PDB file of N, CA and C in Angstrom:
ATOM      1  N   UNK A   1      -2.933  13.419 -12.996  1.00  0.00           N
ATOM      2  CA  UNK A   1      -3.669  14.666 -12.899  1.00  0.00           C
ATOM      3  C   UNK A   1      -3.231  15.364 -11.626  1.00  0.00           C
ATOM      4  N   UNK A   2      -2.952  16.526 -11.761  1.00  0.00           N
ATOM      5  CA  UNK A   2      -2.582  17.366 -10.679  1.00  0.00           C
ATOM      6  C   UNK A   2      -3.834  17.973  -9.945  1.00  0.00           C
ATOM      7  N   UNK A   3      -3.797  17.971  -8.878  1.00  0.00           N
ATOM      8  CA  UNK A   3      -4.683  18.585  -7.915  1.00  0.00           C
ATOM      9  C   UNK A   3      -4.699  19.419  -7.172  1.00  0.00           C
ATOM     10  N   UNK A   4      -5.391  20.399  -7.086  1.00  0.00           N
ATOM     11  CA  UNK A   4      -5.230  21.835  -6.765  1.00  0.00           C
ATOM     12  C   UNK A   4      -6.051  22.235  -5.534  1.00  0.00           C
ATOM     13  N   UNK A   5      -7.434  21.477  -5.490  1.00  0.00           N
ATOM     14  CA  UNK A   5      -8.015  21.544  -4.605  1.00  0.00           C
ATOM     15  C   UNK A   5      -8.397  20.930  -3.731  1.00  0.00           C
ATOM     16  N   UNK A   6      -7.310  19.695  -2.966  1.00  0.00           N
ATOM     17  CA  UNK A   6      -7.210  19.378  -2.540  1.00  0.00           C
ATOM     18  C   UNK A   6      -6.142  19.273  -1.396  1.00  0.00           C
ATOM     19  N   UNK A   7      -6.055  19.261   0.064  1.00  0.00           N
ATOM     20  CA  UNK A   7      -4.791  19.603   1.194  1.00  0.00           C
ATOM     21  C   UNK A   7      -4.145  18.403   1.230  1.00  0.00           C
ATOM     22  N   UNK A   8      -5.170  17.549   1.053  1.00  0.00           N
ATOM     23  CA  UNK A   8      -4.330  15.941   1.112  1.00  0.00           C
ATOM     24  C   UNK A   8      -3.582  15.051   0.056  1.00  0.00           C
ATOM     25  N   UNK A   9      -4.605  15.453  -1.379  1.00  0.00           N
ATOM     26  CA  UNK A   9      -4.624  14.723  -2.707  1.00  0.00           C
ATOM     27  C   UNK A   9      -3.763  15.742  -3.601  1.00  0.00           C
ATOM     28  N   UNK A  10      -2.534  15.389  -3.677  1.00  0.00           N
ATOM     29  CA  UNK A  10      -1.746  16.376  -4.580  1.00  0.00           C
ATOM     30  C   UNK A  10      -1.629  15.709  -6.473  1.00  0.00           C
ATOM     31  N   UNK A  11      -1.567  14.422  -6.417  1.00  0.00           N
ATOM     32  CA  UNK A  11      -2.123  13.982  -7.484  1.00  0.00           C
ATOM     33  C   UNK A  11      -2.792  12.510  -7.118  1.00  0.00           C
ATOM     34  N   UNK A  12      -3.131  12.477  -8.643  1.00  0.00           N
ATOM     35  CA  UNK A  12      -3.538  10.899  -9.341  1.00  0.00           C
ATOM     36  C   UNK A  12      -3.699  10.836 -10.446  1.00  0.00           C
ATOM     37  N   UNK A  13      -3.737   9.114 -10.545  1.00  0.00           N
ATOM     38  CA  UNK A  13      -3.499   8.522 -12.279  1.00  0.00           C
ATOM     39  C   UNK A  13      -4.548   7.461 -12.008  1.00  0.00           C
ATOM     40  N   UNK A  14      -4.768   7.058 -13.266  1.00  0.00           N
ATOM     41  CA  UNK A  14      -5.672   5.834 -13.649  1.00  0.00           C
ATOM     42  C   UNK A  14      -5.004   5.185 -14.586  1.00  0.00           C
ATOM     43  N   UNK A  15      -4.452   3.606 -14.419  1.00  0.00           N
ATOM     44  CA  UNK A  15      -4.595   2.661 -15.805  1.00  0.00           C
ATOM     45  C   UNK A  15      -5.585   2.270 -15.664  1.00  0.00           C
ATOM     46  N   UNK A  16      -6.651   2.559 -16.694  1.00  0.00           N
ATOM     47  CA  UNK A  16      -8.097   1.331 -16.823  1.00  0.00           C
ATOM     48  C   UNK A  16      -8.205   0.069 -16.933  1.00  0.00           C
ATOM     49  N   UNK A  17      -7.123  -0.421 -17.764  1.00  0.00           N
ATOM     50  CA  UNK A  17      -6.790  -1.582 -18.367  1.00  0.00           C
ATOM     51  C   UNK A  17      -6.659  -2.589 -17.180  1.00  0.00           C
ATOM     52  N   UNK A  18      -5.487  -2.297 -15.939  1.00  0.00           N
ATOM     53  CA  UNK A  18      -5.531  -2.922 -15.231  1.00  0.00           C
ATOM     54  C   UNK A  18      -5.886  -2.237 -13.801  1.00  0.00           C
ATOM     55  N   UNK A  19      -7.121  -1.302 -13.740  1.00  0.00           N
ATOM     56  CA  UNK A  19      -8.023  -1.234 -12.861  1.00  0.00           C
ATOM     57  C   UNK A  19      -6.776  -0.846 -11.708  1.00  0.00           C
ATOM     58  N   UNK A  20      -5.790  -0.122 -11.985  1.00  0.00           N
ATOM     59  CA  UNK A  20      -5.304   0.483 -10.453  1.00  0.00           C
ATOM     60  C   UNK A  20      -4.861   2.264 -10.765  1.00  0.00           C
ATOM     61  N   UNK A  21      -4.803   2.462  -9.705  1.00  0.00           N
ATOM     62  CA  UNK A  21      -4.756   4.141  -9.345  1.00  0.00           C
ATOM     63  C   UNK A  21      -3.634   4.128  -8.348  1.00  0.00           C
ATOM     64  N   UNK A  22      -2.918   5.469  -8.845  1.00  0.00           N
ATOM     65  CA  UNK A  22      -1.849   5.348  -8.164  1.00  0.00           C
ATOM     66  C   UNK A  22      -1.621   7.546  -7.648  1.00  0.00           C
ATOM     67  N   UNK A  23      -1.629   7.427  -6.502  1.00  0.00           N
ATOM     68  CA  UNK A  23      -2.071   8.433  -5.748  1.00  0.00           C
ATOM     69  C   UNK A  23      -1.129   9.175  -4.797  1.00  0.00           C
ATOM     70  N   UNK A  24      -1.038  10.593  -4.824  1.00  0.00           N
ATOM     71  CA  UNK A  24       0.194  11.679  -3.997  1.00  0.00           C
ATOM     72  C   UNK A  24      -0.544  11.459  -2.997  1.00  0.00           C
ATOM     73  N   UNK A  25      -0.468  11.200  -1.489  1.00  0.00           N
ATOM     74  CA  UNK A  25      -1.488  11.375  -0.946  1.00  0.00           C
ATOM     75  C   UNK A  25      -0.463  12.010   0.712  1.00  0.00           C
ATOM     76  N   UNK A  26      -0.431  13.394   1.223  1.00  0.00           N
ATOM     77  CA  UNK A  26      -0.007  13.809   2.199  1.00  0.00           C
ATOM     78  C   UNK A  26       1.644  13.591   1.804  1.00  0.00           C
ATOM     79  N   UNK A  27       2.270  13.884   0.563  1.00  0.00           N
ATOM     80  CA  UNK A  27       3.610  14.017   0.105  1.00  0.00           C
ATOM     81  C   UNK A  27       3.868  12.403  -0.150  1.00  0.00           C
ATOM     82  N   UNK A  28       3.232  11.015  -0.198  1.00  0.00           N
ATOM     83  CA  UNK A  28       3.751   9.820  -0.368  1.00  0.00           C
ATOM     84  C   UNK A  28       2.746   9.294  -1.585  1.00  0.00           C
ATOM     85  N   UNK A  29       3.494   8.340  -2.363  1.00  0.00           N
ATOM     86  CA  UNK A  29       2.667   8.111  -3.506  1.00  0.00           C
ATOM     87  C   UNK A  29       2.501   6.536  -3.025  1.00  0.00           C
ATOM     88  N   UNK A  30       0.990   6.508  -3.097  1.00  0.00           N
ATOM     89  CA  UNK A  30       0.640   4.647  -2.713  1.00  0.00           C
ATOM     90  C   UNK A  30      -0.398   4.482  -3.975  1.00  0.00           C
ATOM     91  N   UNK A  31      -0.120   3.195  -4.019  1.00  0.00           N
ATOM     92  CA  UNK A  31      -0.842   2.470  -5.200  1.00  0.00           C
ATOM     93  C   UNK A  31      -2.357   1.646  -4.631  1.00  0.00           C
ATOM     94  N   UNK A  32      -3.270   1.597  -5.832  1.00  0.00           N
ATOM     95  CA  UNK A  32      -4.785   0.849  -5.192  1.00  0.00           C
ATOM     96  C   UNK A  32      -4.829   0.165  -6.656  1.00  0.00           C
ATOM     97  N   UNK A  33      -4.853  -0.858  -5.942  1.00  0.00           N
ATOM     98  CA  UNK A  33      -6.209  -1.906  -6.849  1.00  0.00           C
ATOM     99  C   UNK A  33      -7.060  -2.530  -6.956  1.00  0.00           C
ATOM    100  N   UNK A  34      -7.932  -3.008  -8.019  1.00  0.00           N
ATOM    101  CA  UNK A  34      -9.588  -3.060  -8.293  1.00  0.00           C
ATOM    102  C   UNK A  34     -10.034  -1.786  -8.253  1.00  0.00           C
ATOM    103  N   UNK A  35      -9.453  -0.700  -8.866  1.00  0.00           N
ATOM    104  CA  UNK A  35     -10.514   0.708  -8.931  1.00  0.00           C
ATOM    105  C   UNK A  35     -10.847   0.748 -10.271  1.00  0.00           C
ATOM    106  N   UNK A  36     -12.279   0.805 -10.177  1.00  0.00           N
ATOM    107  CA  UNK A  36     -12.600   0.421 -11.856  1.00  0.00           C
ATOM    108  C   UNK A  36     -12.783   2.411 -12.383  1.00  0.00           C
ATOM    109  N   UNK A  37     -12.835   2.688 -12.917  1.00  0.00           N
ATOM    110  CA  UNK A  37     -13.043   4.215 -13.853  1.00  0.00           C
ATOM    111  C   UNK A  37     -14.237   4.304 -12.957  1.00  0.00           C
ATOM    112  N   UNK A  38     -15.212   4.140 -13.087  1.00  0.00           N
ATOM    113  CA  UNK A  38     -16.174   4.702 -12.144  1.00  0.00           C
ATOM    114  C   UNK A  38     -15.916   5.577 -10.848  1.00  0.00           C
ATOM    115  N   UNK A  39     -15.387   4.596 -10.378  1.00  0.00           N
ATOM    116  CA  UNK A  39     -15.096   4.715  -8.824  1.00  0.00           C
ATOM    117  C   UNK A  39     -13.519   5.883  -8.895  1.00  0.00           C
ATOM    118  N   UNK A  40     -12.933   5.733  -9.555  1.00  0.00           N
ATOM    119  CA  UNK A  40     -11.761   6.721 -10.081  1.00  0.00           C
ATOM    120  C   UNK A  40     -12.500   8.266 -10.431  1.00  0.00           C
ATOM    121  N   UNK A  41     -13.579   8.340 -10.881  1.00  0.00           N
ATOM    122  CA  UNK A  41     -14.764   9.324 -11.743  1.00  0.00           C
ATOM    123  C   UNK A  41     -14.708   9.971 -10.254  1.00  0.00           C
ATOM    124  N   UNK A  42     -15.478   9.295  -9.881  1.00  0.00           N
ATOM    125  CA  UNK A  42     -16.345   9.641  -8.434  1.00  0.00           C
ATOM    126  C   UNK A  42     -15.555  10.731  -7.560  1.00  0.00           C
ATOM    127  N   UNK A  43     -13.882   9.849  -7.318  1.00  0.00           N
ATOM    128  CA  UNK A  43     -13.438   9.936  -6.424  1.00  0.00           C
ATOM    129  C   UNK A  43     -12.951  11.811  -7.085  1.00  0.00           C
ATOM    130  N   UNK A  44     -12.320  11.605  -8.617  1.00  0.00           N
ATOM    131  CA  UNK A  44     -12.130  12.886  -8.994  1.00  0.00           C
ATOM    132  C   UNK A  44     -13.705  14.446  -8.838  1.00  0.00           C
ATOM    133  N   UNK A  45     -14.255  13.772  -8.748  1.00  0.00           N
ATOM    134  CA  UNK A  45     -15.999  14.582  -8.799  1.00  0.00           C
ATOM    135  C   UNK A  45     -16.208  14.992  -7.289  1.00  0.00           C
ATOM    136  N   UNK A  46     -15.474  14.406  -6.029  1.00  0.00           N
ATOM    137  CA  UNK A  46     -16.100  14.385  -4.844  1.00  0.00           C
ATOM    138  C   UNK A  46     -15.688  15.720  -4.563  1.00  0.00           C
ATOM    139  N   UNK A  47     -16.708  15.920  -3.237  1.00  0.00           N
ATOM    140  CA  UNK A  47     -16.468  17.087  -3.067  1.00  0.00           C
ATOM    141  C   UNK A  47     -15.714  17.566  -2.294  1.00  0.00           C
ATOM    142  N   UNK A  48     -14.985  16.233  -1.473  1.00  0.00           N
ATOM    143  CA  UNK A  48     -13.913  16.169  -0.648  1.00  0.00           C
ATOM    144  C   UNK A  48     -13.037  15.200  -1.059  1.00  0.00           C
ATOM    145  N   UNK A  49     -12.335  15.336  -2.261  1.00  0.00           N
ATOM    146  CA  UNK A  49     -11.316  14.191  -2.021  1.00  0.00           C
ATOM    147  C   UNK A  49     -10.571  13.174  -0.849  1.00  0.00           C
ATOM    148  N   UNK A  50     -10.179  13.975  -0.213  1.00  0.00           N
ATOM    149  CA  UNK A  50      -9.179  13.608   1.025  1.00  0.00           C
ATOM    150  C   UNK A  50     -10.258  12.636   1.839  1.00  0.00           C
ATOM    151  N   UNK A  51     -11.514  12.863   2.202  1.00  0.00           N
ATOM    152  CA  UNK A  51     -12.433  12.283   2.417  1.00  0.00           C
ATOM    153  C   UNK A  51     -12.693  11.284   1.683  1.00  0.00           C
ATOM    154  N   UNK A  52     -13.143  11.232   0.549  1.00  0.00           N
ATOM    155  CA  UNK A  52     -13.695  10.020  -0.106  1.00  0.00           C
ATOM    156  C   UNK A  52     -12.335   9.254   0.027  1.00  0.00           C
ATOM    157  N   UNK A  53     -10.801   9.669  -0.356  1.00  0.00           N
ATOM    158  CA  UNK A  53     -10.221   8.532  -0.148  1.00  0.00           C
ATOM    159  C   UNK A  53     -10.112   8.205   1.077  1.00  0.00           C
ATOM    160  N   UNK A  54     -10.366   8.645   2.229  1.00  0.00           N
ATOM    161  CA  UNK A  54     -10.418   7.678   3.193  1.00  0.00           C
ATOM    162  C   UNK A  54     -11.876   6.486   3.554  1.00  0.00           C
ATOM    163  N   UNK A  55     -11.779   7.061   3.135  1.00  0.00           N
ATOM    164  CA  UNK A  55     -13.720   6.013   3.186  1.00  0.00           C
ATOM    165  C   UNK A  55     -13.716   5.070   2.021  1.00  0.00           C
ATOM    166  N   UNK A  56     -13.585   5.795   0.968  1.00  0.00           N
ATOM    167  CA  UNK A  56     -13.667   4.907  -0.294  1.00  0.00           C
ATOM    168  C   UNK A  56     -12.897   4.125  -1.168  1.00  0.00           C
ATOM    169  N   UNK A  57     -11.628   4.698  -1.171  1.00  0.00           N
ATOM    170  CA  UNK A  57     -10.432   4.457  -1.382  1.00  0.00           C
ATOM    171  C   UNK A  57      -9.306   3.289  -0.900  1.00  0.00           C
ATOM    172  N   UNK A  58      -8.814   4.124   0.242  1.00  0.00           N
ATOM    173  CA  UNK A  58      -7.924   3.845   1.362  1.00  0.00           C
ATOM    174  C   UNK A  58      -8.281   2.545   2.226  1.00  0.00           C
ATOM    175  N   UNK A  59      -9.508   2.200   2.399  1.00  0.00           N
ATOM    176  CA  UNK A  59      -9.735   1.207   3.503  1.00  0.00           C
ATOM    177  C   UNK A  59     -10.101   0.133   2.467  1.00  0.00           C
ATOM    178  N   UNK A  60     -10.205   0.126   1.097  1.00  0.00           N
ATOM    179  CA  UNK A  60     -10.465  -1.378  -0.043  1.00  0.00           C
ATOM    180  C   UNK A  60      -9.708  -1.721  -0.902  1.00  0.00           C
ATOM    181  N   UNK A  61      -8.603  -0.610  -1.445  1.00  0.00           N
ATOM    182  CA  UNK A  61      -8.204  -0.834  -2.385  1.00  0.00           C
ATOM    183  C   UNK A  61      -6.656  -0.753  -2.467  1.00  0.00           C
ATOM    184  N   UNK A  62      -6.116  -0.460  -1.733  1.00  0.00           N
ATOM    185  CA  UNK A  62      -4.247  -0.702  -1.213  1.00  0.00           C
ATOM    186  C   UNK A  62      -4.251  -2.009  -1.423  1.00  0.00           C
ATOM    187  N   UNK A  63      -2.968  -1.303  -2.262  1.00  0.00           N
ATOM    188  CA  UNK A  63      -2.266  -2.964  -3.253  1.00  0.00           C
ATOM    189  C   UNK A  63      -0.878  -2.363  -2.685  1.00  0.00           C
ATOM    190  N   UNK A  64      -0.090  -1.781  -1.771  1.00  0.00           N
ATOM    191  CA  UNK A  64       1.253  -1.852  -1.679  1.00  0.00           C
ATOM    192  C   UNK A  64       1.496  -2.099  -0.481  1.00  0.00           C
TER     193      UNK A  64
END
């Protein structure tokens, strides 16, 4: 999914199946895992992306 309104979050993806997200984040693409759809939901719904992934994201779920 492309992102438009975001300065930091230029995209993201979800496999559900195996619970990882894989993310544009400041021109570099890094991978997370254990993100279940919920928490993927959320993060697309927030009202600050760039924010929630640093809080929510970024500090639990880096798998690379």
């Amino acid at each position: 999914v492309a992102i438009a309104r975001s300065a930091r979050v230029s995209s993201v993806c979800h496999d559900a199946s195996r619970e990882r997200a894989i993310a544009v984040v400041g021109g570099r693409a890094h991978a997370y895992c254990d993100v279940p759809r919920a928490l993927f939901d959320a993060w697309l719904a927030a009202p600050s992306m760039g924010r929630f992934h640093s809080e929510r994201i970024e500090a639990g779920h880096r798998c690379d």
